[in-house]
Amino acid sequence: MKTLKALPFALALLAASAIVPLCAPQAVAQVTNIDVQWAISSIQMAGKRASQVPGIKKVPSVGVIRLDIPTVPMYRGDIPDWQDFKIMTQRNAAGVAKLQRNLAANPVTAAALAKVRVKPSQVAGVQIGSNGALRLYIFSARNW
């Protein structure tokens, strides 16, 4: 009887997992406790990081962290809600806009973003590795 009750849920989960990869960027993750400080820092430092983007000549890898995936509240959890990240982004709008412009203007970073199906206008912040690797903190197109 329990198997019969769980079957519709399992089928819905299977159908959702088949649809999501078609419309979402590749290798997308949500913000976790580990990423919170990096996400906040990347938004607050967007203007400074924007000045580093023109110097990027190669992007060996791109990681994408979605800021607007709803999180499950945890006891003593420190993960801000997606609206909090949006407010941080609005407070740092000048730096974020500069970062977005520079990501779009650099052919190497623009191609790297296109490869993972992220528009520069979705980017709220970025971590730049010493080898040019990017970790993007983004909002989906519908929440931006």
mmCIF file with all atom_site columns, C-alpha atoms in Angstrom:
data_model
loop_
_atom_site.group_PDB
_atom_site.id
_atom_site.type_symbol
_atom_site.label_atom_id
_atom_site.label_alt_id
_atom_site.label_comp_id
_atom_site.label_asym_id
_atom_site.label_entity_id
_atom_site.label_seq_id
_atom_site.pdbx_PDB_ins_code
_atom_site.Cartn_x
_atom_site.Cartn_y
_atom_site.Cartn_z
_atom_site.occupancy
_atom_site.B_iso_or_equiv
_atom_site.pdbx_formal_charge
_atom_site.auth_seq_id
_atom_site.auth_comp_id
_atom_site.auth_asym_id
_atom_site.auth_atom_id
_atom_site.pdbx_PDB_model_num
ATOM 1   C CA . MET A 1 1   ? 0.000  0.000  0.000   1.00 0.00 ? 1   MET A CA 1
ATOM 2   C CA . LYS A 1 2   ? 2.850  2.430  0.819   1.00 0.00 ? 2   LYS A CA 1
ATOM 3   C CA . THR A 1 3   ? 4.417  1.682  -2.555  1.00 0.00 ? 3   THR A CA 1
ATOM 4   C CA . LEU A 1 4   ? 1.176  2.556  -4.315  1.00 0.00 ? 4   LEU A CA 1
ATOM 5   C CA . LYS A 1 5   ? 0.972  5.904  -2.460  1.00 0.00 ? 5   LYS A CA 1
ATOM 6   C CA . ALA A 1 6   ? 4.589  6.738  -3.259  1.00 0.00 ? 6   ALA A CA 1
ATOM 7   C CA . LEU A 1 7   ? 4.268  5.922  -6.967  1.00 0.00 ? 7   LEU A CA 1
ATOM 8   C CA . PRO A 1 8   ? 2.611  9.229  -8.043  1.00 0.00 ? 8   PRO A CA 1
ATOM 9   C CA . PHE A 1 9   ? 5.233  11.212 -6.141  1.00 0.00 ? 9   PHE A CA 1
ATOM 10  C CA . ALA A 1 10  ? 8.067  9.221  -7.731  1.00 0.00 ? 10  ALA A CA 1
ATOM 11  C CA . LEU A 1 11  ? 6.590  9.723  -11.208 1.00 0.00 ? 11  LEU A CA 1
ATOM 12  C CA . ALA A 1 12  ? 6.200  13.477 -10.646 1.00 0.00 ? 12  ALA A CA 1
ATOM 13  C CA . LEU A 1 13  ? 9.792  13.708 -9.424  1.00 0.00 ? 13  LEU A CA 1
ATOM 14  C CA . LEU A 1 14  ? 11.026 11.776 -12.442 1.00 0.00 ? 14  LEU A CA 1
ATOM 15  C CA . ALA A 1 15  ? 9.073  14.017 -14.833 1.00 0.00 ? 15  ALA A CA 1
ATOM 16  C CA . ALA A 1 16  ? 10.387 17.168 -13.148 1.00 0.00 ? 16  ALA A CA 1
ATOM 17  C CA . SER A 1 17  ? 13.979 15.957 -13.373 1.00 0.00 ? 17  SER A CA 1
ATOM 18  C CA . ALA A 1 18  ? 13.512 15.346 -17.097 1.00 0.00 ? 18  ALA A CA 1
ATOM 19  C CA . ILE A 1 19  ? 12.128 18.843 -17.746 1.00 0.00 ? 19  ILE A CA 1
ATOM 20  C CA . VAL A 1 20  ? 14.485 20.950 -15.592 1.00 0.00 ? 20  VAL A CA 1
ATOM 21  C CA . PRO A 1 21  ? 17.693 20.245 -17.573 1.00 0.00 ? 21  PRO A CA 1
ATOM 22  C CA . LEU A 1 22  ? 16.015 21.525 -20.738 1.00 0.00 ? 22  LEU A CA 1
ATOM 23  C CA . CYS A 1 23  ? 15.392 25.000 -19.365 1.00 0.00 ? 23  CYS A CA 1
ATOM 24  C CA . ALA A 1 24  ? 18.143 25.554 -16.798 1.00 0.00 ? 24  ALA A CA 1
ATOM 25  C CA . PRO A 1 25  ? 21.837 26.285 -17.232 1.00 0.00 ? 25  PRO A CA 1
ATOM 26  C CA . GLN A 1 26  ? 24.153 23.306 -16.961 1.00 0.00 ? 26  GLN A CA 1
ATOM 27  C CA . ALA A 1 27  ? 25.573 22.344 -13.571 1.00 0.00 ? 27  ALA A CA 1
ATOM 28  C CA . VAL A 1 28  ? 23.527 24.780 -11.532 1.00 0.00 ? 28  VAL A CA 1
ATOM 29  C CA . ALA A 1 29  ? 23.576 24.637 -7.762  1.00 0.00 ? 29  ALA A CA 1
ATOM 30  C CA . GLN A 1 30  ? 21.766 26.494 -5.048  1.00 0.00 ? 30  GLN A CA 1
ATOM 31  C CA . VAL A 1 31  ? 23.365 28.528 -2.314  1.00 0.00 ? 31  VAL A CA 1
ATOM 32  C CA . THR A 1 32  ? 24.387 26.403 0.659   1.00 0.00 ? 32  THR A CA 1
ATOM 33  C CA . ASN A 1 33  ? 25.843 27.320 4.043   1.00 0.00 ? 33  ASN A CA 1
ATOM 34  C CA . ILE A 1 34  ? 29.309 26.987 2.525   1.00 0.00 ? 34  ILE A CA 1
ATOM 35  C CA . ASP A 1 35  ? 28.562 29.463 -0.280  1.00 0.00 ? 35  ASP A CA 1
ATOM 36  C CA . VAL A 1 36  ? 26.753 32.193 1.659   1.00 0.00 ? 36  VAL A CA 1
ATOM 37  C CA . GLN A 1 37  ? 29.796 34.304 2.491   1.00 0.00 ? 37  GLN A CA 1
ATOM 38  C CA . TRP A 1 38  ? 31.224 33.868 -1.009  1.00 0.00 ? 38  TRP A CA 1
ATOM 39  C CA . ALA A 1 39  ? 27.897 34.919 -2.538  1.00 0.00 ? 39  ALA A CA 1
ATOM 40  C CA . ILE A 1 40  ? 27.594 37.998 -0.327  1.00 0.00 ? 40  ILE A CA 1
ATOM 41  C CA . SER A 1 41  ? 31.223 38.938 -0.996  1.00 0.00 ? 41  SER A CA 1
ATOM 42  C CA . SER A 1 42  ? 30.846 38.498 -4.742  1.00 0.00 ? 42  SER A CA 1
ATOM 43  C CA . ILE A 1 43  ? 27.847 40.848 -4.815  1.00 0.00 ? 43  ILE A CA 1
ATOM 44  C CA . GLN A 1 44  ? 29.496 43.460 -2.611  1.00 0.00 ? 44  GLN A CA 1
ATOM 45  C CA . MET A 1 45  ? 32.759 43.310 -4.589  1.00 0.00 ? 45  MET A CA 1
ATOM 46  C CA . ALA A 1 46  ? 31.118 43.228 -8.042  1.00 0.00 ? 46  ALA A CA 1
ATOM 47  C CA . GLY A 1 47  ? 32.582 46.595 -9.034  1.00 0.00 ? 47  GLY A CA 1
ATOM 48  C CA . LYS A 1 48  ? 36.124 45.585 -8.077  1.00 0.00 ? 48  LYS A CA 1
ATOM 49  C CA . ARG A 1 49  ? 35.788 42.214 -9.784  1.00 0.00 ? 49  ARG A CA 1
ATOM 50  C CA . ALA A 1 50  ? 34.472 43.970 -12.893 1.00 0.00 ? 50  ALA A CA 1
ATOM 51  C CA . SER A 1 51  ? 37.864 45.619 -13.318 1.00 0.00 ? 51  SER A CA 1
ATOM 52  C CA . GLN A 1 52  ? 39.500 42.160 -13.390 1.00 0.00 ? 52  GLN A CA 1
ATOM 53  C CA . VAL A 1 53  ? 37.255 40.801 -16.159 1.00 0.00 ? 53  VAL A CA 1
ATOM 54  C CA . PRO A 1 54  ? 38.955 42.529 -19.140 1.00 0.00 ? 54  PRO A CA 1
ATOM 55  C CA . GLY A 1 55  ? 42.227 40.782 -18.231 1.00 0.00 ? 55  GLY A CA 1
ATOM 56  C CA . ILE A 1 56  ? 40.747 37.278 -18.437 1.00 0.00 ? 56  ILE A CA 1
ATOM 57  C CA . LYS A 1 57  ? 42.213 35.496 -21.472 1.00 0.00 ? 57  LYS A CA 1
ATOM 58  C CA . LYS A 1 58  ? 41.004 31.949 -20.770 1.00 0.00 ? 58  LYS A CA 1
ATOM 59  C CA . VAL A 1 59  ? 38.114 30.461 -18.774 1.00 0.00 ? 59  VAL A CA 1
ATOM 60  C CA . PRO A 1 60  ? 38.858 26.796 -18.049 1.00 0.00 ? 60  PRO A CA 1
ATOM 61  C CA . SER A 1 61  ? 35.676 26.218 -16.046 1.00 0.00 ? 61  SER A CA 1
ATOM 62  C CA . VAL A 1 62  ? 32.460 27.905 -14.978 1.00 0.00 ? 62  VAL A CA 1
ATOM 63  C CA . GLY A 1 63  ? 30.406 27.131 -11.903 1.00 0.00 ? 63  GLY A CA 1
ATOM 64  C CA . VAL A 1 64  ? 26.904 28.527 -11.558 1.00 0.00 ? 64  VAL A CA 1
ATOM 65  C CA . ILE A 1 65  ? 25.205 29.160 -8.227  1.00 0.00 ? 65  ILE A CA 1
ATOM 66  C CA . ARG A 1 66  ? 21.565 30.242 -8.374  1.00 0.00 ? 66  ARG A CA 1
ATOM 67  C CA . LEU A 1 67  ? 20.674 32.795 -5.719  1.00 0.00 ? 67  LEU A CA 1
ATOM 68  C CA . ASP A 1 68  ? 16.930 32.502 -6.262  1.00 0.00 ? 68  ASP A CA 1
ATOM 69  C CA . ILE A 1 69  ? 16.323 28.826 -5.568  1.00 0.00 ? 69  ILE A CA 1
ATOM 70  C CA . PRO A 1 70  ? 14.102 28.667 -2.492  1.00 0.00 ? 70  PRO A CA 1
ATOM 71  C CA . THR A 1 71  ? 15.922 27.177 0.458   1.00 0.00 ? 71  THR A CA 1
ATOM 72  C CA . VAL A 1 72  ? 14.483 25.081 3.235   1.00 0.00 ? 72  VAL A CA 1
ATOM 73  C CA . PRO A 1 73  ? 14.792 26.972 6.523   1.00 0.00 ? 73  PRO A CA 1
ATOM 74  C CA . MET A 1 74  ? 17.086 25.157 8.906   1.00 0.00 ? 74  MET A CA 1
ATOM 75  C CA . TYR A 1 75  ? 17.519 25.567 12.604  1.00 0.00 ? 75  TYR A CA 1
ATOM 76  C CA . ARG A 1 76  ? 20.314 28.088 13.045  1.00 0.00 ? 76  ARG A CA 1
ATOM 77  C CA . GLY A 1 77  ? 20.702 28.244 9.272   1.00 0.00 ? 77  GLY A CA 1
ATOM 78  C CA . ASP A 1 78  ? 22.444 31.302 7.892   1.00 0.00 ? 78  ASP A CA 1
ATOM 79  C CA . ILE A 1 79  ? 21.234 31.158 4.309   1.00 0.00 ? 79  ILE A CA 1
ATOM 80  C CA . PRO A 1 80  ? 19.509 34.379 3.300   1.00 0.00 ? 80  PRO A CA 1
ATOM 81  C CA . ASP A 1 81  ? 16.315 34.158 1.294   1.00 0.00 ? 81  ASP A CA 1
ATOM 82  C CA . TRP A 1 82  ? 16.550 34.990 -2.419  1.00 0.00 ? 82  TRP A CA 1
ATOM 83  C CA . GLN A 1 83  ? 14.852 38.328 -1.770  1.00 0.00 ? 83  GLN A CA 1
ATOM 84  C CA . ASP A 1 84  ? 17.731 39.224 0.575   1.00 0.00 ? 84  ASP A CA 1
ATOM 85  C CA . PHE A 1 85  ? 20.222 38.531 -2.214  1.00 0.00 ? 85  PHE A CA 1
ATOM 86  C CA . LYS A 1 86  ? 18.124 40.664 -4.554  1.00 0.00 ? 86  LYS A CA 1
ATOM 87  C CA . ILE A 1 87  ? 18.213 43.561 -2.066  1.00 0.00 ? 87  ILE A CA 1
ATOM 88  C CA . MET A 1 88  ? 22.009 43.193 -1.750  1.00 0.00 ? 88  MET A CA 1
ATOM 89  C CA . THR A 1 89  ? 22.254 43.287 -5.539  1.00 0.00 ? 89  THR A CA 1
ATOM 90  C CA . GLN A 1 90  ? 20.096 46.421 -5.740  1.00 0.00 ? 90  GLN A CA 1
ATOM 91  C CA . ARG A 1 91  ? 22.220 48.140 -3.073  1.00 0.00 ? 91  ARG A CA 1
ATOM 92  C CA . ASN A 1 92  ? 25.319 47.380 -5.150  1.00 0.00 ? 92  ASN A CA 1
ATOM 93  C CA . ALA A 1 93  ? 23.634 48.115 -8.493  1.00 0.00 ? 93  ALA A CA 1
ATOM 94  C CA . ALA A 1 94  ? 26.448 50.266 -9.926  1.00 0.00 ? 94  ALA A CA 1
ATOM 95  C CA . GLY A 1 95  ? 29.105 47.581 -9.356  1.00 0.00 ? 95  GLY A CA 1
ATOM 96  C CA . VAL A 1 96  ? 26.834 44.780 -10.565 1.00 0.00 ? 96  VAL A CA 1
ATOM 97  C CA . ALA A 1 97  ? 25.991 46.729 -13.743 1.00 0.00 ? 97  ALA A CA 1
ATOM 98  C CA . LYS A 1 98  ? 29.703 47.329 -14.408 1.00 0.00 ? 98  LYS A CA 1
ATOM 99  C CA . LEU A 1 99  ? 30.406 43.622 -13.875 1.00 0.00 ? 99  LEU A CA 1
ATOM 100 C CA . GLN A 1 100 ? 27.634 42.640 -16.290 1.00 0.00 ? 100 GLN A CA 1
ATOM 101 C CA . ARG A 1 101 ? 28.918 45.073 -18.944 1.00 0.00 ? 101 ARG A CA 1
ATOM 102 C CA . ASN A 1 102 ? 32.487 43.808 -18.627 1.00 0.00 ? 102 ASN A CA 1
ATOM 103 C CA . LEU A 1 103 ? 31.433 40.145 -18.767 1.00 0.00 ? 103 LEU A CA 1
ATOM 104 C CA . ALA A 1 104 ? 29.500 40.871 -21.978 1.00 0.00 ? 104 ALA A CA 1
ATOM 105 C CA . ALA A 1 105 ? 32.335 42.959 -23.487 1.00 0.00 ? 105 ALA A CA 1
ATOM 106 C CA . ASN A 1 106 ? 35.095 40.368 -22.988 1.00 0.00 ? 106 ASN A CA 1
ATOM 107 C CA . PRO A 1 107 ? 34.721 37.786 -25.801 1.00 0.00 ? 107 PRO A CA 1
ATOM 108 C CA . VAL A 1 108 ? 36.237 35.022 -23.652 1.00 0.00 ? 108 VAL A CA 1
ATOM 109 C CA . THR A 1 109 ? 33.888 35.517 -20.704 1.00 0.00 ? 109 THR A CA 1
ATOM 110 C CA . ALA A 1 110 ? 30.890 36.123 -22.982 1.00 0.00 ? 110 ALA A CA 1
ATOM 111 C CA . ALA A 1 111 ? 31.549 32.791 -24.709 1.00 0.00 ? 111 ALA A CA 1
ATOM 112 C CA . ALA A 1 112 ? 31.993 31.017 -21.361 1.00 0.00 ? 112 ALA A CA 1
ATOM 113 C CA . LEU A 1 113 ? 28.653 32.393 -20.112 1.00 0.00 ? 113 LEU A CA 1
ATOM 114 C CA . ALA A 1 114 ? 26.917 31.435 -23.358 1.00 0.00 ? 114 ALA A CA 1
ATOM 115 C CA . LYS A 1 115 ? 28.264 27.900 -23.047 1.00 0.00 ? 115 LYS A CA 1
ATOM 116 C CA . VAL A 1 116 ? 26.475 27.462 -19.700 1.00 0.00 ? 116 VAL A CA 1
ATOM 117 C CA . ARG A 1 117 ? 23.424 29.388 -20.980 1.00 0.00 ? 117 ARG A CA 1
ATOM 118 C CA . VAL A 1 118 ? 23.765 32.343 -18.625 1.00 0.00 ? 118 VAL A CA 1
ATOM 119 C CA . LYS A 1 119 ? 23.109 35.886 -19.817 1.00 0.00 ? 119 LYS A CA 1
ATOM 120 C CA . PRO A 1 120 ? 25.415 38.564 -18.417 1.00 0.00 ? 120 PRO A CA 1
ATOM 121 C CA . SER A 1 121 ? 22.313 40.408 -17.175 1.00 0.00 ? 121 SER A CA 1
ATOM 122 C CA . GLN A 1 122 ? 21.578 37.501 -14.810 1.00 0.00 ? 122 GLN A CA 1
ATOM 123 C CA . VAL A 1 123 ? 24.925 37.765 -13.013 1.00 0.00 ? 123 VAL A CA 1
ATOM 124 C CA . ALA A 1 124 ? 24.886 39.395 -9.580  1.00 0.00 ? 124 ALA A CA 1
ATOM 125 C CA . GLY A 1 125 ? 28.442 38.502 -8.605  1.00 0.00 ? 125 GLY A CA 1
ATOM 126 C CA . VAL A 1 126 ? 31.451 36.427 -9.556  1.00 0.00 ? 126 VAL A CA 1
ATOM 127 C CA . GLN A 1 127 ? 34.476 34.766 -8.017  1.00 0.00 ? 127 GLN A CA 1
ATOM 128 C CA . ILE A 1 128 ? 37.469 34.712 -10.346 1.00 0.00 ? 128 ILE A CA 1
ATOM 129 C CA . GLY A 1 129 ? 40.073 32.008 -9.904  1.00 0.00 ? 129 GLY A CA 1
ATOM 130 C CA . SER A 1 130 ? 43.778 32.592 -10.471 1.00 0.00 ? 130 SER A CA 1
ATOM 131 C CA . ASN A 1 131 ? 43.563 30.551 -13.685 1.00 0.00 ? 131 ASN A CA 1
ATOM 132 C CA . GLY A 1 132 ? 40.482 32.440 -14.965 1.00 0.00 ? 132 GLY A CA 1
ATOM 133 C CA . ALA A 1 133 ? 37.884 29.984 -13.686 1.00 0.00 ? 133 ALA A CA 1
ATOM 134 C CA . LEU A 1 134 ? 34.570 31.662 -12.896 1.00 0.00 ? 134 LEU A CA 1
ATOM 135 C CA . ARG A 1 135 ? 31.998 30.974 -10.213 1.00 0.00 ? 135 ARG A CA 1
ATOM 136 C CA . LEU A 1 136 ? 28.893 32.931 -11.144 1.00 0.00 ? 136 LEU A CA 1
ATOM 137 C CA . TYR A 1 137 ? 26.192 33.939 -8.689  1.00 0.00 ? 137 TYR A CA 1
ATOM 138 C CA . ILE A 1 138 ? 23.055 34.456 -10.743 1.00 0.00 ? 138 ILE A CA 1
ATOM 139 C CA . PHE A 1 139 ? 19.341 35.054 -10.684 1.00 0.00 ? 139 PHE A CA 1
ATOM 140 C CA . SER A 1 140 ? 17.165 33.180 -13.144 1.00 0.00 ? 140 SER A CA 1
ATOM 141 C CA . ALA A 1 141 ? 15.754 35.294 -15.934 1.00 0.00 ? 141 ALA A CA 1
ATOM 142 C CA . ARG A 1 142 ? 12.262 35.206 -14.406 1.00 0.00 ? 142 ARG A CA 1
ATOM 143 C CA . ASN A 1 143 ? 13.366 36.656 -11.038 1.00 0.00 ? 143 ASN A CA 1
ATOM 144 C CA . TRP A 1 144 ? 15.630 39.346 -12.368 1.00 0.00 ? 144 TRP A CA 1
#
